[in-house]
Structure formats: C-alpha cells, structure tokens
Coordinates of C-alpha atoms and ligand atoms in Angstrom, one line a residue:
M710 CA -29.2 -8.0 -18.8
T711 CA -26.0 -8.5 -15.9
S712 CA -27.3 -5.8 -15.5
R713 CA -27.2 -2.4 -15.4
R714 CA -29.1 -3.2 -12.3
K715 CA -26.7 -5.6 -11.1
M716 CA -23.9 -3.4 -11.8
L717 CA -26.0 -0.4 -10.0
Q718 CA -26.1 -1.9 -6.9
Y719 CA -22.7 -3.0 -6.8
G720 CA -22.1 1.1 -6.9
T721 CA -24.4 1.8 -4.6
L722 CA -23.5 1.5 -0.3
S723 CA -25.5 -1.2 -0.9
L724 CA -22.3 -3.2 -1.7
L725 CA -20.6 -2.7 1.7
A726 CA -24.3 -4.2 4.0
P727 CA -23.2 -7.0 5.6
W728 CA -24.7 -10.4 3.1
S729 CA -26.2 -9.5 1.1
L730 CA -24.7 -10.9 -1.9
N731 CA -23.4 -14.2 -3.5
S732 CA -20.1 -14.4 -5.7
K733 CA -18.4 -17.3 -6.8
A734 CA -14.7 -15.4 -7.6
D735 CA -12.6 -18.1 -6.4
V736 CA -9.2 -17.6 -6.7
V737 CA -7.1 -17.3 -3.9
A738 CA -5.3 -19.3 -2.9
T739 CA -2.4 -19.5 -3.3
P740 CA 0.7 -21.4 -1.9
W741 CA 4.5 -20.4 -2.4
L742 CA 5.4 -23.0 -5.3
R743 CA 9.7 -22.6 -5.1
N744 CA 9.5 -24.1 -8.8
S745 CA 11.4 -22.2 -11.8
D746 CA 8.7 -19.8 -11.7
D747 CA 8.8 -18.2 -8.4
S748 CA 13.0 -18.8 -8.3
L749 CA 14.5 -15.5 -6.6
G750 CA 16.7 -13.4 -8.0
V751 CA 16.1 -10.6 -10.8
Q752 CA 11.5 -10.2 -11.0
K753 CA 10.6 -7.9 -12.6
L754 CA 7.7 -5.3 -12.5
A755 CA 6.4 -3.2 -14.9
P756 CA 3.9 -1.0 -13.9
Q757 CA 0.8 0.5 -16.6
V758 CA -3.0 0.1 -17.4
T759 CA -4.8 -3.1 -17.4
N760 CA -8.2 -4.3 -17.0
W761 CA -8.6 -6.3 -14.0
H762 CA -12.1 -7.8 -12.8
L763 CA -12.9 -7.5 -9.6
F764 CA -16.3 -9.9 -10.3
D765 CA -16.2 -12.4 -11.8
D766 CA -20.1 -11.9 -13.5
L767 CA -19.0 -7.9 -13.9
P768 CA -17.3 -6.2 -16.8
S769 CA -13.7 -5.3 -16.1
S770 CA -12.4 -2.3 -14.7
S771 CA -9.1 -0.1 -15.9
I772 CA -6.4 -0.4 -13.1
W773 CA -2.8 0.4 -12.5
S774 CA -1.1 -3.4 -11.9
Y775 CA 2.5 -4.0 -11.7
K776 CA 1.3 -6.9 -14.1
Q777 CA -0.5 -6.9 -16.9
D778 CA -3.5 -8.9 -16.3
S779 CA -2.9 -9.1 -13.1
F780 CA -2.7 -7.3 -9.1
A781 CA -0.9 -7.3 -6.8
P782 CA 2.1 -9.7 -8.1
I783 CA 3.6 -11.0 -5.5
I784 CA 7.9 -10.9 -4.8
H785 CA 9.6 -13.2 -2.8
A786 CA 12.5 -13.5 -1.0
K787 CA 14.7 -14.8 1.1
Q788 CA 16.0 -13.4 4.7
G789 CA 20.1 -12.5 3.6
E790 CA 19.2 -13.6 0.0
E791 CA 20.0 -10.5 -3.0
L792 CA 17.5 -8.9 -3.6
S793 CA 16.9 -7.4 -6.9
V794 CA 13.5 -6.2 -9.2
K795 CA 14.3 -4.8 -12.3
V796 CA 10.9 -1.8 -13.0
D797 CA 9.5 -0.8 -16.7
N798 CA 7.2 1.6 -16.0
N799 CA 4.3 1.5 -18.7
L800 CA 2.0 4.3 -17.7
P801 CA 1.1 7.3 -17.9
E802 CA 3.1 9.4 -15.8
S803 CA 6.2 8.8 -13.2
T804 CA 6.7 6.5 -10.5
T805 CA 9.2 5.8 -7.9
V806 CA 8.4 1.9 -6.1
H807 CA 8.9 2.2 -1.5
W808 CA 9.1 -1.1 -0.1
H809 CA 7.5 -0.8 2.8
G810 CA 8.1 -1.5 6.3
I811 CA 11.2 -3.7 4.5
R812 CA 14.8 -1.9 5.9
V813 CA 16.9 -0.8 3.0
P814 CA 20.1 1.6 1.9
N815 CA 18.4 5.2 1.6
E816 CA 18.6 4.9 -2.5
M817 CA 17.0 2.3 -2.7
D818 CA 14.1 3.8 -1.0
G819 CA 11.9 4.3 -3.8
V820 CA 11.1 8.0 -3.1
P821 CA 11.5 10.8 -5.7
T822 CA 14.2 13.1 -4.6
A823 CA 15.2 11.8 -1.2
S824 CA 16.3 9.2 -2.6
Q825 CA 16.2 8.5 -6.1
P826 CA 15.0 10.4 -9.3
A827 CA 11.4 10.3 -10.4
I828 CA 11.2 6.5 -13.1
E829 CA 9.9 8.4 -16.0
Q830 CA 7.7 6.9 -18.1
G831 CA 9.3 5.1 -20.4
D832 CA 12.0 4.3 -18.3
S833 CA 13.6 1.6 -16.1
F834 CA 14.3 1.6 -12.5
T835 CA 16.6 -2.1 -10.8
Y836 CA 15.5 -2.0 -7.2
S837 CA 19.2 -4.6 -5.5
Y838 CA 19.4 -5.1 -1.4
L839 CA 20.0 -7.6 1.1
P840 CA 16.5 -7.5 2.9
Q841 CA 18.1 -8.3 6.5
D842 CA 14.5 -8.8 8.5
A843 CA 11.8 -11.4 7.6
G844 CA 8.5 -11.4 7.2
T845 CA 5.2 -9.4 5.6
Y846 CA 6.4 -6.3 3.6
W847 CA 4.9 -4.9 1.0
Y848 CA 5.5 -2.6 -1.9
H849 CA 3.7 0.6 -3.3
P850 CA 4.8 4.3 -5.5
H851 CA 5.8 6.8 -3.3
I852 CA 5.1 10.0 -6.0
N853 CA 1.4 10.7 -7.1
S854 CA 0.2 7.8 -4.2
T855 CA -2.9 9.1 -3.3
E856 CA -4.2 8.3 -7.4
Q857 CA -1.6 5.3 -8.4
V858 CA -2.1 3.3 -5.5
S859 CA -6.5 4.2 -5.1
R860 CA -5.9 2.9 -8.7
G861 CA -4.4 -0.3 -8.6
L862 CA -0.3 -0.4 -7.6
V863 CA 0.1 -2.5 -4.8
G864 CA 2.1 -5.7 -4.7
P865 CA 2.8 -7.8 -1.2
L866 CA 7.0 -8.5 -0.4
V867 CA 7.2 -11.8 1.4
V868 CA 11.2 -12.3 2.8
H869 CA 10.3 -16.3 3.9
E870 CA 12.5 -16.8 7.3
Q871 CA 15.6 -18.7 7.0
Q872 CA 14.6 -21.6 7.4
D873 CA 11.4 -22.2 6.0
Y874 CA 8.3 -22.1 8.9
P875 CA 6.1 -24.8 9.7
V876 CA 3.2 -25.0 8.2
D877 CA 0.5 -27.1 5.0
R878 CA 0.3 -23.4 3.2
D879 CA 1.3 -19.7 3.0
V880 CA -1.6 -17.4 1.3
V881 CA -1.4 -13.0 1.7
L882 CA -4.5 -11.6 1.5
V883 CA -4.2 -9.1 0.1
L884 CA -7.3 -6.2 1.4
N885 CA -7.8 -3.5 -0.3
D886 CA -11.6 -0.9 -1.9
W887 CA -11.8 1.2 -4.9
L888 CA -14.4 3.3 -5.9
L889 CA -16.6 2.3 -8.4
N890 CA -18.0 4.0 -11.0
D891 CA -21.7 2.9 -12.0
D892 CA -19.8 2.0 -15.3
M893 CA -17.3 0.2 -13.2
S894 CA -14.7 2.0 -13.8
L895 CA -13.2 4.3 -11.3
S896 CA -13.8 7.6 -9.8
D897 CA -11.0 10.5 -10.7
N898 CA -11.9 12.5 -7.6
F899 CA -8.7 10.8 -5.8
Y900 CA -7.7 14.9 -3.9
S901 CA -10.9 16.1 -2.6
R902 CA -11.0 18.4 -0.1
M903 CA -13.7 17.1 1.5
N904 CA -11.5 13.6 2.2
M905 CA -8.5 15.3 2.4
S906 CA -9.7 17.0 5.5
H907 CA -11.1 13.6 6.5
D908 CA -11.0 10.5 7.3
G909 CA -9.4 10.5 3.7
R910 CA -10.6 8.3 0.9
F911 CA -12.5 5.0 0.8
G912 CA -13.9 3.0 -2.2
N913 CA -17.9 1.3 -2.8
V914 CA -16.1 -2.1 -2.8
S915 CA -13.9 -4.2 -0.3
T916 CA -11.9 -7.2 -2.3
V917 CA -9.1 -9.0 -1.3
N918 CA -6.8 -10.1 -3.6
G919 CA -8.8 -7.9 -6.0
R920 CA -11.8 -10.0 -6.2
Y921 CA -14.9 -9.1 -4.7
N922 CA -15.5 -11.7 -1.4
P923 CA -13.2 -14.1 -3.2
L924 CA -14.0 -18.0 -2.2
L925 CA -11.0 -19.2 -0.3
R926 CA -10.6 -23.3 -0.2
F927 CA -9.1 -25.0 2.0
R928 CA -8.0 -28.9 3.2
P929 CA -9.6 -30.7 6.4
Y930 CA -7.8 -29.5 9.6
E931 CA -4.8 -27.9 7.1
R932 CA -3.0 -25.6 9.0
V933 CA -2.3 -22.1 6.4
R934 CA -0.4 -19.0 7.7
L935 CA -2.2 -16.3 6.2
R936 CA -0.5 -12.9 5.7
F937 CA -3.4 -10.1 5.2
I938 CA -2.2 -6.8 4.2
N939 CA -3.8 -3.1 4.0
A940 CA -3.0 -1.4 1.0
A941 CA -6.0 0.5 1.2
S942 CA -5.6 4.4 0.9
G943 CA -7.8 5.0 3.3
R944 CA -10.1 2.2 4.8
F945 CA -9.2 0.6 8.1
F946 CA -9.9 -3.7 7.8
R947 CA -10.3 -5.9 10.7
P948 CA -10.2 -9.6 9.2
D949 CA -13.2 -11.1 11.9
F950 CA -12.8 -15.2 12.3
L951 CA -16.0 -15.4 13.7
N952 CA -14.8 -19.2 16.1
I953 CA -14.9 -20.8 12.8
M954 CA -11.0 -22.3 13.1
T955 CA -7.9 -21.7 15.2
A956 CA -6.2 -19.5 14.9
N957 CA -3.3 -17.2 16.8
L958 CA -1.9 -13.9 15.5
I959 CA 2.7 -14.9 15.3
A960 CA 3.2 -10.8 13.1
I961 CA 2.5 -7.8 14.0
D962 CA 3.9 -5.8 10.4
G963 CA 6.3 -8.5 9.8
Q964 CA 7.6 -8.9 13.7
P965 CA 7.4 -11.4 15.1
V966 CA 5.2 -11.9 18.4
A967 CA 4.5 -14.4 20.5
P968 CA 2.4 -16.9 19.4
R969 CA -1.5 -15.4 20.6
P970 CA -4.6 -16.8 19.4
Y971 CA -6.4 -14.0 17.3
K972 CA -8.9 -12.3 19.1
G973 CA -9.6 -9.8 15.6
L974 CA -7.4 -7.6 14.5
T975 CA -7.8 -3.2 13.4
L976 CA -5.1 -2.6 9.9
A977 CA -5.0 0.8 9.2
P978 CA -3.6 2.1 6.0
G979 CA 0.1 -0.3 5.6
M980 CA -0.5 -2.3 8.3
R981 CA 0.0 -6.1 8.4
C982 CA -0.4 -9.4 10.8
D983 CA 0.5 -13.0 9.9
V984 CA -2.2 -15.7 11.6
V985 CA -1.8 -19.2 12.0
V986 CA -4.7 -21.1 11.5
D987 CA -5.5 -24.8 11.7
M988 CA -9.2 -25.9 9.9
G989 CA -11.1 -28.3 11.5
A990 CA -13.1 -31.2 9.4
G991 CA -15.2 -28.7 7.1
A992 CA -18.9 -29.3 6.1
K993 CA -19.4 -31.2 2.5
G994 CA -20.2 -27.6 0.0
D995 CA -20.3 -25.2 2.7
A996 CA -19.0 -22.0 2.6
V997 CA -18.4 -20.2 5.5
Q998 CA -18.6 -16.6 5.4
I999 CA -15.7 -13.9 7.0
A1000 CA -16.2 -10.5 7.9
D1001 CA -14.2 -7.5 8.3
S1002 CA -15.9 -5.7 11.0
A1003 CA -13.1 -2.7 11.6
Y1004 CA -16.5 -0.4 10.8
K1005 CA -20.0 -2.6 10.5
P1006 CA -19.1 -5.5 9.6
V1007 CA -19.2 -6.3 5.6
R1008 CA -18.5 -9.2 3.9
L1009 CA -14.6 -9.8 3.1
M1010 CA -13.8 -13.5 1.7
Q1011 CA -15.9 -17.0 1.9
I1012 CA -14.0 -19.9 3.3
Q1013 CA -14.4 -24.0 2.3
V1014 CA -13.3 -26.6 3.9
D1015 CA -13.1 -29.9 1.4
G1016 CA -11.7 -32.2 -0.1
Q1017 CA -8.2 -35.2 0.9
P1018 CA -7.7 -34.5 4.8
V1019 CA -3.9 -33.5 5.2
R1020 CA -4.2 -35.7 8.4
S1021 CA -6.0 -37.2 11.0
S1022 CA -7.3 -34.3 13.1
S1023 CA -6.9 -30.5 13.7
L1024 CA -2.9 -29.2 15.2
T1025 CA -4.1 -28.4 18.9
T1026 CA -0.1 -27.2 19.3
M1027 CA 0.4 -23.6 19.1
P1028 CA 1.9 -22.4 16.6
Q1029 CA 5.3 -22.4 16.4
Q1030 CA 7.5 -18.3 17.5
L1031 CA 9.0 -17.7 14.7
P1032 CA 12.1 -16.3 14.6
R1033 CA 13.1 -12.5 16.0
N1034 CA 14.8 -9.8 13.0
P1035 CA 17.5 -8.3 13.6
L1036 CA 16.9 -5.9 14.7
A1037 CA 19.1 -3.6 17.1
Q1038 CA 17.6 -2.7 20.9
P1039 CA 17.1 1.3 21.1
D1040 CA 18.7 2.3 25.4
L1041 CA 15.5 3.0 26.1
R1042 CA 18.6 5.0 29.4
R1043 CA 20.1 6.6 27.4
A1044 CA 17.6 7.8 24.7
K1045 CA 17.1 11.4 23.3
S1046 CA 14.1 12.3 23.2
L1047 CA 11.8 14.2 21.2
N1048 CA 8.2 15.4 20.9
L1049 CA 5.7 14.6 17.6
S1050 CA 2.8 16.8 17.1
L1051 CA -0.1 15.1 15.3
E1052 CA -2.1 18.3 14.0
G1053 CA -5.5 19.7 11.6
G1054 CA -8.6 17.8 9.6
A1055 CA -12.0 19.3 9.9
M1056 CA -12.6 21.4 13.3
S1057 CA -9.5 22.4 13.2
M1058 CA -7.8 25.4 13.5
S1059 CA -6.1 25.0 10.5
M1060 CA -9.1 23.9 9.1
M1061 CA -9.6 27.5 7.2
K1062 CA -6.5 27.6 6.1
G1063 CA -6.6 24.3 4.6
M1064 CA -9.7 25.4 2.3
A1065 CA -7.8 27.6 0.3
T1066 CA -4.0 25.9 0.1
G1067 CA -5.1 21.7 0.5
M1068 CA -2.6 22.0 3.3
F1069 CA -5.0 19.9 5.8
W1070 CA -1.9 19.0 8.5
S1071 CA 1.0 19.3 10.0
L1072 CA 2.9 17.6 11.5
N1073 CA 5.0 19.3 14.8
G1074 CA 3.5 22.6 13.3
R1075 CA 4.8 21.8 9.5
A1076 CA 3.3 21.0 6.6
L1077 CA 4.9 19.3 3.5
K1078 CA 3.1 17.2 1.1
T1079 CA 6.4 17.2 -1.9
V1080 CA 10.7 16.9 -1.2
H1081 CA 12.8 19.4 -2.3
S1082 CA 16.6 19.6 -2.2
D1083 CA 16.2 22.1 -0.1
T1084 CA 13.7 20.2 2.4
K1085 CA 14.7 21.4 6.1
P1086 CA 14.3 17.6 8.4
L1087 CA 12.0 17.5 11.0
M1088 CA 14.0 15.7 13.4
N1089 CA 17.8 15.2 12.2
L1090 CA 19.4 12.8 14.7
E1091 CA 22.9 11.4 15.0
L1092 CA 23.0 7.8 13.4
N1093 CA 23.2 5.5 15.4
Q1094 CA 22.4 6.9 18.4
S1095 CA 18.6 5.9 20.4
Y1096 CA 15.2 7.5 20.5
R1097 CA 11.9 7.6 22.0
I1098 CA 9.8 9.9 20.4
K1099 CA 7.2 10.7 22.4
I1100 CA 3.7 11.2 19.5
K1101 CA 0.7 13.1 20.4
N1102 CA -2.8 13.4 18.6
N1103 CA -4.4 16.2 18.4
T1104 CA -6.9 15.7 16.0
N1105 CA -10.0 14.4 15.1
F1106 CA -9.2 11.3 13.1
A1107 CA -7.0 8.3 13.3
H1108 CA -3.5 8.4 11.7
P1109 CA -1.5 5.6 10.7
M1110 CA 2.4 7.4 10.7
H1111 CA 5.1 5.7 9.0
L1112 CA 8.4 6.2 9.6
H1113 CA 11.3 5.0 6.7
G1114 CA 13.8 3.3 7.3
H1115 CA 13.3 1.8 10.3
T1116 CA 11.7 -0.6 12.6
F1117 CA 10.3 0.9 16.3
K1118 CA 9.1 -0.4 19.1
V1119 CA 5.8 1.2 20.9
L1120 CA 7.2 1.0 23.8
N1121 CA 3.4 -0.5 25.5
E1122 CA 2.4 -2.5 28.0
E1123 CA 3.6 -4.8 26.1
P1124 CA 6.4 -3.6 23.7
Y1125 CA 6.3 -4.8 19.6
W1126 CA 7.9 -3.9 16.8
T1127 CA 6.5 -2.3 14.5
D1128 CA 7.1 -0.1 11.2
T1129 CA 3.4 1.6 10.9
A1130 CA 1.9 2.9 14.3
L1131 CA -1.7 3.8 14.9
L1132 CA -2.3 7.0 16.9
L1133 CA -6.3 6.6 17.5
P1134 CA -7.6 10.6 18.2
G1135 CA -6.4 12.4 21.5
K1136 CA -4.2 9.6 21.6
E1137 CA -0.6 9.8 22.9
T1138 CA 2.5 7.5 22.8
E1139 CA 6.0 6.2 22.5
I1140 CA 8.3 5.2 20.3
A1141 CA 11.7 4.1 20.2
F1142 CA 14.9 2.6 18.0
V1143 CA 18.3 3.7 17.6
A1144 CA 18.8 5.6 14.5
D1145 CA 20.8 2.5 12.7
N1146 CA 19.9 4.0 8.4
P1147 CA 21.8 7.0 7.7
G1148 CA 20.1 8.9 4.6
T1149 CA 16.7 11.1 4.5
W1150 CA 14.1 9.9 5.5
M1151 CA 10.3 9.1 5.6
L1152 CA 7.7 10.8 8.1
H1153 CA 4.5 10.5 6.8
C1154 CA 1.0 9.3 8.3
H1155 CA -0.3 6.6 6.0
V1156 CA -4.1 7.0 5.3
L1157 CA -1.9 8.5 1.6
S1158 CA -4.9 12.3 1.3
H1159 CA -3.1 13.3 4.9
Q1160 CA 0.0 12.4 2.6
A1161 CA -1.4 14.2 0.3
S1162 CA -2.5 17.0 2.3
G1163 CA 0.1 18.6 5.0
M1164 CA 0.8 14.7 7.1
M1165 CA 4.8 13.8 6.2
A1166 CA 8.1 15.8 6.8
T1167 CA 11.5 14.1 6.3
V1168 CA 14.1 12.5 9.1
E1169 CA 17.5 13.1 8.7
V1170 CA 20.3 10.0 9.9
S1171 CA 22.9 11.3 9.9
Ligands
LIG1455 CU1 4.0 2.9 2.8 CU2 5.8 6.2 2.9 O1 5.1 3.9 2.7
LIG1456 CU1 -3.4 10.9 9.1

C-alpha cells in the first residue's frame, strides 16, 4: 500500500508545502576523498537513461543521467592541472557538455556549431583543458537544454585550490527540481508556451543531490564547506539556515569574496555559492530542517549533528579568504561601452508574435534559439580590449544572464566577479571584463525556457 495516496500527494503541490512530510533519505555528505577512485586524470561521463530514487520510499523515476544508477556525478579537478573527460553518448539523441563558469578554450565549450559538432547518439568526445580558476562550477548539455537538463543531465565540477582549503569536510549540494506525474514519471511537456513566456519550467518536487529532503550528518564542531549549485531549469533557490549554525559566505559563482556572514543568497539557475558552516554541539537525535526561502518557504534538507566531536568547541575564527583567481582586471577608463536590452515575455509587445512563432524574448531586438554557421554575432569584441556592458531588463520577469568563456565583474557598490548576473524585472546593471578568450561565445538567459524562446545571442571575440 505504498500508496497511490502518497504518490498523489507527492505528485501535487502539497509536496512543496512547508514541513508537511517526513523523509529519511540519508545520502548527501560526500567528502572529497583523495583515493584512487577519485583520481584526477581521465574521468568518464556516460549520458544515458537510468532509474533513480528521488524518494527513498517511493518507486524510482526514469531520468537522464551522466552515470548509471546515479545522479550528478562530481568531476574533480585541480587548479592548473590538465583535466580530461571522455563522454560516451548513450542517450537516444545527440548531446554536448558545456562547462559552466570555467574559462575553457572555445573548442571545449560544448556549444554545437559554435564550438563543436554535436556528439551523436553512440559517439564519444573527449574534453580536455587546463582549469585556470579554482572554485565551484558545473556542467550540463547545450543542446535541447530545457529537456535534457530537466530530465536530470547536470553535474558539479569542483576545481580544487592549489593549496587545500582548511575545512574538515567539503560537500557539494546540487539543487534542482522535477516535474513528476502521479506515477513518478517525468512530465514530458518541456516546451510549453506558457512556461516559455513566463517564469520557465518549474517542477513540483525540489531535491538536493537528487533526493527529496535528504538528511546530512555532521559531527559536533565540524567546519564544513558547502558548495550550492542551482542546476534547475527555471526555479530559484535560497537556502536558509535559520541560525542553527554559524554560516559564512566565501565564494559566489566560483569566485572568492571576502568572507562575511551568510544572510541568505538567491541563486537563480546556473548560480552557485560556497558557504562555510561551523556546527554546534548537536543534540542527540534531532535533525534540523533547512528551508528554501526563494518563494514561500519549503523543505530543502535536514541537518543532524552527532558522533565524535571533531574538536572541543566550535571554531570561532572567520574562515580563510580563498586566493583570487587569475582574472584580468578590466580597465574601466579605457573600456568600450555597449548596451544590452532584455525584451519580451508575457504582456509585452512581442507576445502575440511569440504565440505564433514560439519566440517570446529578444536581446537588443533580436531573437535566436540555435546557432548556425551564418549566425551574425550580437557583439563583435576586440581581443584583449576591456568592455563595459550596461544591461537593462525591459521585461516583467527575472533573467540570470550568462556569458560563456569569460568571468565578468558586476559593477555595483561592491563589485564582484561572476559568470551569471541576475537582472530583476525593470532593473539595470553594468558589467565589465576583458575580452581575452577568442572565439564565438554564447550570451543567454539561464532560465532555459527563455533561452529556448529567443533570449540567446552570440558574442564574437577576435
Ligand atoms: Cu550553463 Cu550556456 O550555460
Ligand atoms: Cu530569462
């Protein structure tokens, strides 16, 4: 009797209601073990259809994954050491792997036709590059992305600093969501016009590392680096620690920031943050619920502190500042200025046209959804020149704008480096960077339904 009833309940919105269910999934804490299994060198991904339990007490779902019976396998690399990843495409369609946020040579960027031909069904491709930047990155396909990512094709890329960062444990937490039918299968309506013209595709179940409300176990007084990655196709996340432990933010989108108390950070799709938490003494048997408060608060995961204490009391020192990555500083005075206008969406002028063509969004008035050899770049940038781009969101929706091949600076009161800048409705921001990576690069919204309906362009650096 597991339960038609339970399944129905899980299949509907009640799943996202706060604190309503109890799950015992116990899976997540995976420290980086320096053993043979986890060696650097050639690593393998085999995108395929597989079964995966999103819930420990319910039937599995058929998902797409980079590894059999698995979800989001972690790729470990070391800053400054060549990384090779062989990809065997066992999917029923072609795919590619894009390395989100890490600066790679253009031919390793995984964008079909702009940087490589698609990896056809049954074919292989080996990506190799030298990660110059340490930090928390991720990978996903760049073809039919709304469907492939929503089916589960995502994974973390952790580039370890040259000197090990001093924590007791390093844990990756992949956040995403799934749109499940009552029988636990994935809803296959990936390109609904409603989603494309509004906030994108939302699931009815949010998971951490592919598990609903999992339990993480830590030891008393342990200092842990949590690497959050929003790998959802449309949903935002905002992990909320509710003061149950000391939490300090040390990196945003892979790039170090001066350590500061973590007060909650909204992660739009594609965005990451690294948070160092210091556990307290713990109380026998009690797990503390951690919420996602991006919208109405819902369950995200549970944390339980037990076992042998790691030390005799919590560390009270601020976590160390991470060394900065070797990013070229844009010369703001000599920078050339450009403008980028985000347009379209429901209630806009282009709405009617979108209903007919499936193209609801545009960048500087141009809508694109796939790249061809004759695609005209939206911007032609001169190699090694500094640029400032004013981005104005002229829509009623939020857009995380992602540029490939470069890490850029957001020039607000406290400038920070990123690869994905969140533009709230009606807002404006300015970014700056040195166009130091030659090639044809994507510039797009990371709400994948928006990308699929026009909010995409190429930028040529030569
Ligand atoms: Cu994470 Cu072009 O994407
Ligand atoms: Cu968007």
